[in-house]
Short mmCIF file of C-alpha atoms in Angstrom, two decimals:
data_model
loop_
_atom_site.label_atom_id
_atom_site.label_comp_id
_atom_site.label_asym_id
_atom_site.label_seq_id
_atom_site.Cartn_x
_atom_site.Cartn_y
_atom_site.Cartn_z
CA UNK A 1 10.60 -6.90 11.69
CA UNK A 2 7.54 -6.58 9.55
CA UNK A 3 6.75 -3.36 11.23
CA UNK A 4 10.08 -1.88 10.18
CA UNK A 5 9.57 -2.83 6.56
CA UNK A 6 6.02 -1.51 6.65
CA UNK A 7 7.50 1.85 7.62
CA UNK A 8 8.22 2.65 3.86
CA UNK A 9 4.45 2.17 3.06
CA UNK A 10 3.57 4.44 6.00
CA UNK A 11 6.03 7.09 4.58
CA UNK A 12 4.52 6.66 1.14
CA UNK A 13 1.11 7.14 2.69
CA UNK A 14 2.28 10.36 4.34
CA UNK A 15 3.60 11.59 0.98
CA UNK A 16 0.41 10.87 -0.65
CA UNK A 17 -1.55 12.79 2.01
CA UNK A 18 0.91 15.65 1.79
CA UNK A 19 0.59 15.92 -2.00
CA UNK A 20 -2.67 14.48 -3.22
CA UNK A 21 -5.02 16.19 -0.66
CA UNK A 22 -4.47 19.27 -2.83
CA UNK A 23 -6.25 17.52 -5.62
CA UNK A 24 -9.64 17.38 -3.76
CA UNK A 25 -9.50 20.57 -1.74
CA UNK A 26 -6.71 22.67 -3.20
CA UNK A 27 -9.05 24.64 -5.42
CA UNK A 28 -11.40 25.22 -2.49
CA UNK A 29 -8.66 26.31 -0.12
CA UNK A 30 -6.78 28.30 -2.70
CA UNK A 31 -9.90 30.25 -3.66
CA UNK A 32 -10.70 30.96 -0.05
CA UNK A 33 -14.14 29.23 0.00
CA UNK A 34 -13.11 26.52 2.59
CA UNK A 35 -10.71 26.81 5.52
CA UNK A 36 -7.73 24.49 5.47
CA UNK A 37 -8.62 22.92 8.82
CA UNK A 38 -12.17 22.02 7.54
CA UNK A 39 -10.67 20.69 4.38
CA UNK A 40 -8.10 18.60 6.31
CA UNK A 41 -10.57 16.97 8.60
CA UNK A 42 -13.08 16.02 5.84
CA UNK A 43 -10.35 14.85 3.42
CA UNK A 44 -8.66 12.65 6.11
CA UNK A 45 -11.85 10.99 7.31
CA UNK A 46 -13.24 10.15 3.90
CA UNK A 47 -9.90 9.08 2.54
CA UNK A 48 -9.72 6.42 5.41
CA UNK A 49 -13.30 5.39 4.76
CA UNK A 50 -12.63 4.97 1.00
CA UNK A 51 -9.45 3.00 1.68
CA UNK A 52 -11.04 0.53 4.05
CA UNK A 53 -14.37 0.06 2.31
CA UNK A 54 -13.44 0.08 -1.40
CA UNK A 55 -9.63 -0.10 -1.39
CA UNK A 56 -9.34 -3.49 -2.89
CA UNK A 57 -10.95 -2.43 -6.27
CA UNK A 58 -7.73 -1.49 -8.00
CA UNK A 59 -5.04 -3.73 -6.23
CA UNK A 60 -5.41 -6.52 -8.67
CA UNK A 61 -4.08 -4.52 -11.56
CA UNK A 62 -0.94 -3.60 -9.59
CA UNK A 63 -0.59 -7.27 -8.57
CA UNK A 64 -0.65 -8.21 -12.22
CA UNK A 65 2.04 -5.64 -13.05
CA UNK A 66 4.51 -7.07 -10.57
CA UNK A 67 3.87 -9.48 -7.79
CA UNK A 68 6.34 -8.49 -5.20
CA UNK A 69 6.79 -11.63 -3.10
CA UNK A 70 9.46 -10.72 -0.37
CA UNK A 71 8.82 -8.30 2.41
CA UNK A 72 12.23 -6.55 1.97
CA UNK A 73 11.33 -6.05 -1.77
CA UNK A 74 8.02 -4.63 -0.81
CA UNK A 75 9.82 -2.20 1.65
CA UNK A 76 12.22 -1.00 -1.13
CA UNK A 77 9.44 -0.60 -3.67
CA UNK A 78 7.29 1.52 -1.34
CA UNK A 79 10.37 3.46 -0.19
CA UNK A 80 11.39 4.25 -3.72
CA UNK A 81 7.92 5.58 -4.56
CA UNK A 82 7.72 7.53 -1.43
CA UNK A 83 11.20 9.12 -2.03
CA UNK A 84 10.21 10.28 -5.53
CA UNK A 85 6.94 11.68 -4.30
CA UNK A 86 8.65 13.36 -1.42
CA UNK A 87 11.22 15.02 -3.59
CA UNK A 88 8.47 16.33 -5.95
CA UNK A 89 6.43 17.55 -2.98
CA UNK A 90 9.46 19.50 -1.70
CA UNK A 91 9.63 21.15 -5.13
CA UNK A 92 5.87 21.98 -4.61
CA UNK A 93 4.76 20.13 -7.78
CA UNK A 94 1.63 17.94 -7.62
CA UNK A 95 2.95 14.60 -8.54
CA UNK A 96 1.13 11.22 -9.15
CA UNK A 97 1.62 8.46 -6.49
CA UNK A 98 0.35 6.09 -9.19
CA UNK A 99 3.30 6.90 -11.42
CA UNK A 100 5.71 6.57 -8.62
CA UNK A 101 4.65 3.21 -7.52
CA UNK A 102 4.40 1.84 -11.15
CA UNK A 103 8.04 3.08 -11.73
CA UNK A 104 9.16 1.35 -8.47
CA UNK A 105 7.39 -1.83 -9.43
CA UNK A 106 9.06 -1.93 -12.81
CA UNK A 107 12.33 -1.32 -11.16
CA UNK A 108 11.73 -4.41 -9.02
CA UNK A 109 10.78 -6.45 -12.06
CA UNK A 110 14.04 -5.49 -13.77
CA UNK A 111 16.13 -6.26 -10.72
CA UNK A 112 14.50 -9.61 -9.97
CA UNK A 113 14.21 -10.57 -13.61
CA UNK A 114 10.43 -10.99 -13.31
CA UNK A 115 8.43 -10.42 -16.56
CA UNK A 116 6.44 -7.11 -16.57
CA UNK A 117 2.77 -7.59 -17.74
CA UNK A 118 2.84 -5.45 -20.90
CA UNK A 119 -0.95 -5.42 -20.93
CA UNK A 120 -1.37 -4.17 -17.38
CA UNK A 121 1.40 -1.65 -17.98
CA UNK A 122 -0.19 -0.37 -21.14
CA UNK A 123 -3.54 -0.03 -19.41
CA UNK A 124 -2.10 1.97 -16.65
CA UNK A 125 0.08 4.20 -18.75
CA UNK A 126 -2.90 4.93 -21.09
CA UNK A 127 -4.82 6.39 -18.23
CA UNK A 128 -2.07 8.83 -17.65
CA UNK A 129 -3.06 10.34 -20.98
CA UNK A 130 -6.76 9.71 -20.65
CA UNK A 131 -7.24 10.95 -17.14
CA UNK A 132 -6.46 14.62 -17.63
CA UNK A 133 -8.22 14.65 -21.04
CA UNK A 134 -11.38 13.29 -19.48
CA UNK A 135 -11.19 15.82 -16.65
CA UNK A 136 -10.79 18.60 -18.96
CA UNK A 137 -13.74 17.58 -21.07
CA UNK A 138 -15.94 17.13 -17.98
CA UNK A 139 -14.79 20.51 -16.68
CA UNK A 140 -15.68 22.23 -19.95
CA UNK A 141 -19.12 20.58 -19.91
CA UNK A 142 -19.96 21.26 -16.28
CA UNK A 143 -18.58 24.85 -16.45
CA UNK A 144 -20.97 25.71 -19.37
CA UNK A 145 -23.86 23.98 -17.64
CA UNK A 146 -23.24 25.77 -14.31
CA UNK A 147 -22.93 29.16 -16.04
CA UNK A 148 -26.16 28.55 -17.97
CA UNK A 149 -28.06 27.48 -14.91
CA UNK A 150 -26.85 30.61 -12.90
CA UNK A 151 -27.97 32.88 -15.68
CA UNK A 152 -31.18 31.13 -16.36
CA UNK A 153 -32.45 31.05 -12.78
CA UNK A 154 -30.85 34.39 -11.95
CA UNK A 155 -29.40 33.10 -8.73
CA UNK A 156 -28.64 35.85 -6.20
CA UNK A 157 -24.87 36.47 -5.39
CA UNK A 158 -25.23 35.52 -1.70
CA UNK A 159 -27.26 32.42 -2.44
CA UNK A 160 -24.63 31.46 -5.11
CA UNK A 161 -21.86 31.85 -2.60
CA UNK A 162 -23.61 29.64 -0.01
CA UNK A 163 -24.42 26.91 -2.75
CA UNK A 164 -20.77 27.06 -4.06
CA UNK A 165 -19.33 26.55 -0.52
CA UNK A 166 -21.62 23.64 0.14
CA UNK A 167 -20.83 22.20 -3.31
CA UNK A 168 -17.22 22.51 -2.92
CA UNK A 169 -17.35 20.67 0.42
CA UNK A 170 -19.56 17.83 -0.99
CA UNK A 171 -17.40 17.50 -4.12
CA UNK A 172 -14.24 17.37 -1.91
CA UNK A 173 -15.77 14.67 0.34
CA UNK A 174 -16.77 12.66 -2.75
CA UNK A 175 -13.25 13.12 -4.21
CA UNK A 176 -11.58 12.19 -0.91
CA UNK A 177 -13.61 8.92 -0.85
CA UNK A 178 -12.73 8.13 -4.38
CA UNK A 179 -9.02 9.09 -3.79
CA UNK A 180 -8.81 6.67 -0.82
CA UNK A 181 -10.47 3.90 -2.71
CA UNK A 182 -8.26 4.18 -5.82
CA UNK A 183 -4.93 5.16 -4.50
CA UNK A 184 -4.68 3.14 -1.35
CA UNK A 185 -3.45 0.31 -3.36
CA UNK A 186 -0.43 2.47 -4.39
CA UNK A 187 0.36 2.78 -0.69
CA UNK A 188 -0.20 -0.77 0.65
CA UNK A 189 -0.79 -2.91 -2.34
CA UNK A 190 2.81 -4.32 -2.50
CA UNK A 191 2.52 -5.53 1.13
CA UNK A 192 -0.68 -7.55 0.62
CA UNK A 193 1.00 -10.65 -0.64
CA UNK A 194 3.64 -10.69 2.23
CA UNK A 195 1.48 -9.44 5.10
CA UNK A 196 1.68 -11.52 8.33
CA UNK A 197 -1.83 -10.20 9.46
CA UNK A 198 -4.93 -12.43 9.69
CA UNK A 199 -8.56 -11.70 9.42
CA UNK A 200 -10.13 -10.32 12.64
CA UNK A 201 -13.79 -9.78 13.64
CA UNK A 202 -14.73 -6.38 15.03
CA UNK A 203 -17.28 -6.59 17.70
CA UNK A 204 -18.77 -9.54 15.89
CA UNK A 205 -20.40 -7.07 13.41
CA UNK A 206 -18.06 -7.17 10.49
CA UNK A 207 -14.87 -8.85 9.42
CA UNK A 208 -11.64 -6.83 8.85
CA UNK A 209 -9.47 -8.72 6.47
CA UNK A 210 -5.62 -8.70 6.37
CA UNK A 211 -5.76 -6.42 3.38
CA UNK A 212 -8.20 -3.98 5.01
CA UNK A 213 -5.93 -3.77 8.00
CA UNK A 214 -3.19 -2.70 5.83
CA UNK A 215 -5.50 -0.26 4.06
CA UNK A 216 -6.55 1.20 7.47
CA UNK A 217 -2.96 1.79 8.43
CA UNK A 218 -2.27 3.42 5.09
CA UNK A 219 -5.32 5.56 5.39
CA UNK A 220 -4.20 6.83 8.80
CA UNK A 221 -0.66 7.69 7.27
CA UNK A 222 -2.41 9.62 4.52
CA UNK A 223 -4.31 11.55 7.07
CA UNK A 224 -1.28 12.53 8.94
CA UNK A 225 0.23 13.74 5.69
CA UNK A 226 -2.88 15.82 5.01
CA UNK A 227 -2.65 17.68 8.32
CA UNK A 228 1.06 18.14 8.38
CA UNK A 229 2.16 19.12 4.92
CA UNK A 230 -0.64 19.38 2.33
CA UNK A 231 -1.35 23.16 2.68
CA UNK A 232 1.73 24.15 0.55
CA UNK A 233 0.71 21.96 -2.33
CA UNK A 234 -2.92 22.98 -2.10
CA UNK A 235 -1.94 26.58 -2.60
CA UNK A 236 -0.02 25.55 -5.84
CA UNK A 237 -3.03 23.89 -7.29
CA UNK A 238 -5.53 26.59 -6.09
CA UNK A 239 -3.44 29.58 -7.19
CA UNK A 240 -0.38 28.46 -9.18
CA UNK A 241 -1.88 27.26 -12.42
CA UNK A 242 -4.66 29.78 -12.97
CA UNK A 243 -6.67 32.15 -10.79
CA UNK A 244 -9.98 30.29 -10.04
CA UNK A 245 -13.41 31.81 -9.21
CA UNK A 246 -15.34 29.89 -6.58
CA UNK A 247 -17.65 28.40 -9.21
CA UNK A 248 -14.63 27.38 -11.37
CA UNK A 249 -13.22 25.76 -8.21
CA UNK A 250 -16.32 23.78 -7.75
CA UNK A 251 -16.34 22.59 -11.35
CA UNK A 252 -12.66 21.57 -11.10
CA UNK A 253 -13.16 19.47 -8.00
CA UNK A 254 -16.37 17.85 -9.23
CA UNK A 255 -14.75 16.93 -12.57
CA UNK A 256 -11.78 15.47 -10.87
CA UNK A 257 -13.92 13.50 -8.44
CA UNK A 258 -16.02 11.91 -11.25
CA UNK A 259 -12.90 10.75 -13.07
CA UNK A 260 -11.51 9.16 -9.97
CA UNK A 261 -14.87 7.56 -9.27
CA UNK A 262 -15.17 6.10 -12.80
CA UNK A 263 -11.84 4.27 -12.39
CA UNK A 264 -12.55 3.07 -8.83
CA UNK A 265 -16.05 1.86 -8.52
CA UNK A 266 -16.53 -1.88 -8.45
CA UNK A 267 -20.35 -1.27 -8.36
CA UNK A 268 -20.30 0.70 -11.54
CA UNK A 269 -18.28 -1.98 -13.24
CA UNK A 270 -20.65 -4.69 -12.18
CA UNK A 271 -23.56 -2.63 -13.45
CA UNK A 272 -22.10 -2.01 -16.82
CA UNK A 273 -21.10 -5.66 -17.21
CA UNK A 274 -24.69 -6.84 -16.19
CA UNK A 275 -26.19 -4.60 -18.89
CA UNK A 276 -23.67 -5.72 -21.54
CA UNK A 277 -21.97 -2.36 -21.73
CA UNK A 278 -18.26 -1.72 -21.99
CA UNK A 279 -16.63 -1.63 -18.52
CA UNK A 280 -14.19 0.91 -17.28
CA UNK A 281 -10.90 -0.81 -16.02
CA UNK A 282 -10.29 -0.50 -12.19
CA UNK A 283 -6.82 0.94 -12.31
CA UNK A 284 -5.02 3.36 -10.07
CA UNK A 285 -5.27 6.84 -11.90
CA UNK A 286 -3.45 9.99 -11.19
CA UNK A 287 -5.59 12.39 -9.11
CA UNK A 288 -2.97 15.10 -9.70
CA UNK A 289 -3.41 14.78 -13.57
CA UNK A 290 -7.27 14.82 -13.04
CA UNK A 291 -7.28 18.10 -11.15
CA UNK A 292 -4.69 19.88 -13.32
CA UNK A 293 -6.61 18.57 -16.47
CA UNK A 294 -9.82 20.10 -15.07
CA UNK A 295 -8.24 23.38 -14.27
CA UNK A 296 -6.59 23.61 -17.73
CA UNK A 297 -9.85 22.65 -19.41
CA UNK A 298 -11.63 25.63 -17.99
CA UNK A 299 -8.67 27.80 -18.93
CA UNK A 300 -8.91 26.59 -22.52
CA UNK A 301 -12.62 27.36 -22.49
CA UNK A 302 -11.67 30.96 -21.82
CA UNK A 303 -9.17 30.92 -24.75
CA UNK A 304 -6.20 29.93 -22.64
CA UNK A 305 -6.03 33.33 -21.03
CA UNK A 306 -4.87 33.26 -17.32
CA UNK A 307 -3.09 29.88 -17.62
CA UNK A 308 0.33 29.98 -16.28
CA UNK A 309 1.93 27.73 -18.74
CA UNK A 310 5.40 27.74 -17.12
CA UNK A 311 3.82 26.13 -14.01
CA UNK A 312 1.96 23.68 -16.33
CA UNK A 313 5.19 22.82 -17.94
CA UNK A 314 6.82 22.26 -14.65
CA UNK A 315 4.19 19.98 -13.42
CA UNK A 316 4.08 18.07 -16.72
CA UNK A 317 7.82 17.54 -16.53
CA UNK A 318 7.32 16.15 -13.08
CA UNK A 319 4.83 13.60 -14.35
CA UNK A 320 7.42 12.38 -16.90
CA UNK A 321 10.46 12.36 -14.49
CA UNK A 322 8.73 10.78 -11.50
CA UNK A 323 8.32 7.04 -12.78
CA UNK A 324 11.92 7.18 -14.12
CA UNK A 325 13.38 8.47 -10.84
CA UNK A 326 11.27 5.90 -8.89
CA UNK A 327 12.39 2.99 -10.96
CA UNK A 328 16.10 4.06 -10.68
CA UNK A 329 15.76 4.53 -6.90
CA UNK A 330 14.02 1.14 -6.71
CA UNK A 331 16.69 -0.70 -8.71
CA UNK A 332 19.64 0.89 -6.77
CA UNK A 333 18.05 0.31 -3.26
CA UNK A 334 17.24 -3.26 -4.14
CA UNK A 335 20.90 -3.93 -5.13
CA UNK A 336 22.09 -2.49 -1.75
CA UNK A 337 19.41 -4.30 0.23
CA UNK A 338 20.24 -7.68 -1.50
CA UNK A 339 23.89 -7.46 -1.60
CA UNK A 340 24.94 -5.22 1.33
CA UNK A 341 22.35 -5.89 3.96
CA UNK A 342 21.87 -9.44 2.80
CA UNK A 343 18.05 -9.26 2.69
CA UNK A 344 15.99 -11.36 0.36
CA UNK A 345 14.28 -8.87 -1.96
CA UNK A 346 12.63 -11.44 -4.26
CA UNK A 347 11.91 -15.16 -4.24
CA UNK A 348 12.92 -16.85 -7.41
CA UNK A 349 10.01 -18.58 -9.12
CA UNK A 350 10.52 -20.53 -12.35
CA UNK A 351 9.05 -18.86 -15.34
CA UNK A 352 7.02 -20.71 -17.97
CA UNK A 353 10.09 -20.70 -20.26
CA UNK A 354 12.35 -22.10 -17.62
CA UNK A 355 9.78 -24.82 -16.81
CA UNK A 356 9.50 -25.62 -20.40
CA UNK A 357 13.38 -26.12 -20.68
CA UNK A 358 13.36 -28.47 -17.72
CA UNK A 359 10.49 -30.55 -19.20
CA UNK A 360 12.35 -30.73 -22.54
CA UNK A 361 15.57 -31.78 -20.89
CA UNK A 362 13.79 -34.52 -18.93
CA UNK A 363 12.08 -35.67 -22.04
CA UNK A 364 15.25 -35.80 -23.91
CA UNK A 365 16.90 -37.93 -21.29
CA UNK A 366 14.03 -40.43 -21.21
CA UNK A 367 14.29 -40.78 -25.01
CA UNK A 368 17.99 -41.45 -24.83
CA UNK A 369 17.56 -44.04 -22.17
CA UNK A 370 14.99 -45.97 -24.37
CA UNK A 371 17.19 -46.02 -27.47
CA UNK A 372 19.42 -49.14 -27.97
CA UNK A 373 23.14 -48.47 -27.74
CA UNK A 374 23.77 -49.94 -31.24
CA UNK A 375 21.35 -47.65 -32.92
CA UNK A 376 24.02 -46.14 -35.23
CA UNK A 377 22.93 -47.06 -38.84
CA UNK A 378 26.57 -47.66 -39.79
CA UNK A 379 26.93 -50.45 -37.34
CA UNK A 380 27.29 -53.69 -39.40
CA UNK A 381 25.70 -55.68 -36.55
CA UNK A 382 22.41 -54.05 -37.41
CA UNK A 383 22.35 -55.27 -41.03
#
């Protein structure tokens, strides 16, 4: 039965692969510097590695946002997110899986009456604004730096072409690993608490935890999505927003990859904390927003010429609509799953307020039992 419920997470992983692979290799494929098959193989492999090795880094934040505690509920949440991503992918708009899963979890919170952690929600939503801004700033800085280095060292055209191809491949690999590490929690995070898997030892070399087994399945689903449907969206990112030169494509992918790494690396968080520096929260960020922000940043550096603002407006509207659609689908599907199919979509857990009410009622009953029956001050027998 769990295998059936897990199918929605597999579907969500496929949707992420079909959509978000464009964010790490879309500019390279769209600019003609890397063939799609090469991009698909590298992207799939390193997304799986990132998911299995570093996938647990951001799952804690989603767990705080909403602890989905029933397997049928986890199925619906993942299904709602997958459907919203699928619909936007069919429309050829790069959309954020992070936004989709957050909307679906909020829908589950509303249906189950569970409180939404406002702090976690605020932290996640703030990254939806910060992520493209950071990517744009990085892109502007790196583009100026690369142009300066090319002019200063007078790099030959053929040498520059070879360096750019290799740089695009390395940046895409780096971005794929970071994407797997950051976004696998969106795919399988809601199933961690209800997973029936147990830890296993692989050849006695390393331990594969239950969560990592889920992340491995999710990574494979993402890889299938990369191979089967990502090419269309890659061309939208690579050509639809603005015509990109190979050098600009390299800068866009590199800037996007750095932003994902900043919000994914547990090692970086520990390093900053050990040196008393402000840490960057480990939250699932939007890779779509990062790559689009990087492309727009370079466009603004050139005075905004060449940016197809109509495409940008369509993508931005998709970012706004996605979490709303996902929350609505989640709420409606939870209603049908609970009332029509008679499946438990959440397990009622007393909240702090409910527990306080129970304790107060018990305390009041105890006081009443201790009071004498003739405690009325108007009773003459007390005089």
